[in-house]
């Protein structure tokens, strides 16, 4: 699969994929005999993983370190897990903040629903009386 096809599949631009590769966020992409990127299944797994992690706010630094450790091998399992656990904790903190904001917005929207209903009833009553 070429880079344009991969970009379309994951709703990314080819430039973004090239950037991620250049920053070490994933192992080097497989290339065909003419040197063109030729994404294999393992490459696609990396692209999907990196996209998911970046969309969730993980830093390029953390992902680059994770990829570097992955390429070293099994002896880095503990360090890789530590990176993921740290990023997981950060996401949980963000989620808690977002959940708090969602709850506040729900209350605010409900308050507006009540005020709009009261306003509409007042207008209706005025029309009936006037």
Coordinates of C-alpha atoms in Angstrom, one line a residue:
X1 CA 0.0 0.0 0.0
X2 CA 1.5 3.4 -0.9
X3 CA 1.6 6.4 1.4
X4 CA -1.4 8.1 -0.2
X5 CA -3.6 5.1 0.3
X6 CA -2.5 4.8 3.9
X7 CA -3.1 8.5 4.5
X8 CA -6.6 8.2 3.1
X9 CA -7.3 5.0 5.1
X10 CA -6.4 6.7 8.4
X11 CA -7.6 10.2 7.5
X12 CA -4.2 11.7 7.6
X13 CA -1.9 13.5 5.1
X14 CA 1.1 11.8 3.6
X15 CA 3.2 14.7 5.0
X16 CA 2.0 13.8 8.5
X17 CA 3.0 10.1 8.0
X18 CA 6.4 11.2 6.7
X19 CA 6.8 13.5 9.7
X20 CA 6.0 10.8 12.2
X21 CA 8.5 8.5 10.5
X22 CA 11.2 11.2 10.5
X23 CA 10.6 11.9 14.2
X24 CA 11.1 8.2 15.0
X25 CA 7.6 7.6 16.1
X26 CA 7.5 4.3 14.2
X27 CA 10.1 2.0 12.7
X28 CA 11.3 2.9 9.2
X29 CA 8.6 2.0 6.7
X30 CA 9.2 -0.9 4.3
X31 CA 10.3 0.3 0.9
X32 CA 10.0 -1.4 -2.5
X33 CA 12.9 -1.9 -4.9
X34 CA 12.5 1.6 -6.3
X35 CA 12.7 3.1 -2.8
X36 CA 9.1 4.1 -2.5
X37 CA 7.3 3.4 0.8
X38 CA 5.4 0.2 0.6
X39 CA 3.4 -0.2 3.7
X40 CA 3.0 -3.7 5.0
X41 CA 0.6 -4.9 7.7
X42 CA 3.1 -4.3 10.5
X43 CA 3.6 -0.7 9.2
X44 CA -0.1 -0.1 9.1
X45 CA -0.4 -1.3 12.7
X46 CA 2.2 1.3 13.7
X47 CA 0.5 4.1 11.7
X48 CA -2.8 3.3 13.4
X49 CA -1.2 3.1 16.9
X50 CA 0.6 6.4 16.4
X51 CA -2.5 8.1 15.0
X52 CA -4.6 6.9 18.0
X53 CA -2.0 8.0 20.5
X54 CA -1.4 11.5 18.9
X55 CA -5.1 12.0 18.6
X56 CA -5.3 11.4 22.3
X57 CA -2.6 13.9 23.0
X58 CA 0.4 11.8 23.6
X59 CA 3.7 13.7 23.0
X60 CA 6.0 13.0 20.1
X61 CA 8.8 12.6 22.6
X62 CA 7.0 9.8 24.5
X63 CA 6.1 8.0 21.3
X64 CA 9.6 8.4 19.9
X65 CA 11.1 6.9 23.1
X66 CA 8.6 4.1 23.0
X67 CA 9.4 3.3 19.4
X68 CA 13.1 3.4 20.1
X69 CA 12.7 1.0 22.9
X70 CA 10.5 -1.3 20.9
X71 CA 13.2 -1.5 18.2
X72 CA 15.8 -2.5 20.8
X73 CA 13.8 -5.5 21.7
X74 CA 12.3 -7.5 24.5
X75 CA 14.7 -6.3 27.1
X76 CA 12.9 -3.0 27.1
X77 CA 9.5 -4.4 28.0
X78 CA 9.5 -2.8 31.4
X79 CA 10.5 0.7 30.1
X80 CA 7.9 0.5 27.4
X81 CA 5.2 -0.4 29.9
X82 CA 6.3 2.5 32.1
X83 CA 5.9 5.0 29.2
X84 CA 2.4 3.6 28.5
X85 CA 1.4 3.7 32.2
X86 CA 2.6 7.3 32.6
X87 CA 0.7 8.4 29.4
X88 CA -2.4 6.4 30.6
X89 CA -2.4 8.3 33.9
X90 CA -2.1 11.6 32.0
X91 CA -5.1 10.6 29.9
X92 CA -7.1 9.7 33.0
X93 CA -6.4 13.1 34.4
X94 CA -7.5 14.8 31.1
X95 CA -10.6 12.6 31.1
X96 CA -11.6 13.7 34.6
X97 CA -11.2 17.3 33.6
X98 CA -13.3 16.8 30.4
X99 CA -15.9 14.9 32.4
X100 CA -16.2 17.8 34.9
X101 CA -16.6 20.2 32.0
X102 CA -19.2 18.0 30.4
X103 CA -21.2 17.9 33.7
X104 CA -21.0 21.7 34.0
X105 CA -22.2 22.2 30.5
X106 CA -25.1 19.7 31.0
X107 CA -26.3 21.7 34.0
X108 CA -25.9 25.0 32.1
X109 CA -27.9 23.6 29.1
X110 CA -30.6 22.3 31.4
X111 CA -30.7 25.7 33.1
X112 CA -31.2 27.3 29.6
X113 CA -33.9 24.8 28.8
X114 CA -35.8 25.9 32.0
X115 CA -35.3 29.6 31.2
X116 CA -36.4 29.3 27.6
X117 CA -39.5 27.4 28.6
X118 CA -40.3 30.1 31.2
X119 CA -39.7 32.8 28.7
X120 CA -41.9 31.1 26.0
X121 CA -44.7 30.6 28.6
X122 CA -44.5 34.3 29.6
X123 CA -44.7 35.4 26.0
X124 CA -47.7 33.0 25.4
X125 CA -49.4 34.4 28.5
X126 CA -48.9 38.0 27.4
X127 CA -50.4 37.2 24.0
X128 CA -53.4 35.6 25.6
X129 CA -53.9 38.6 27.9
X130 CA -53.1 41.3 25.4

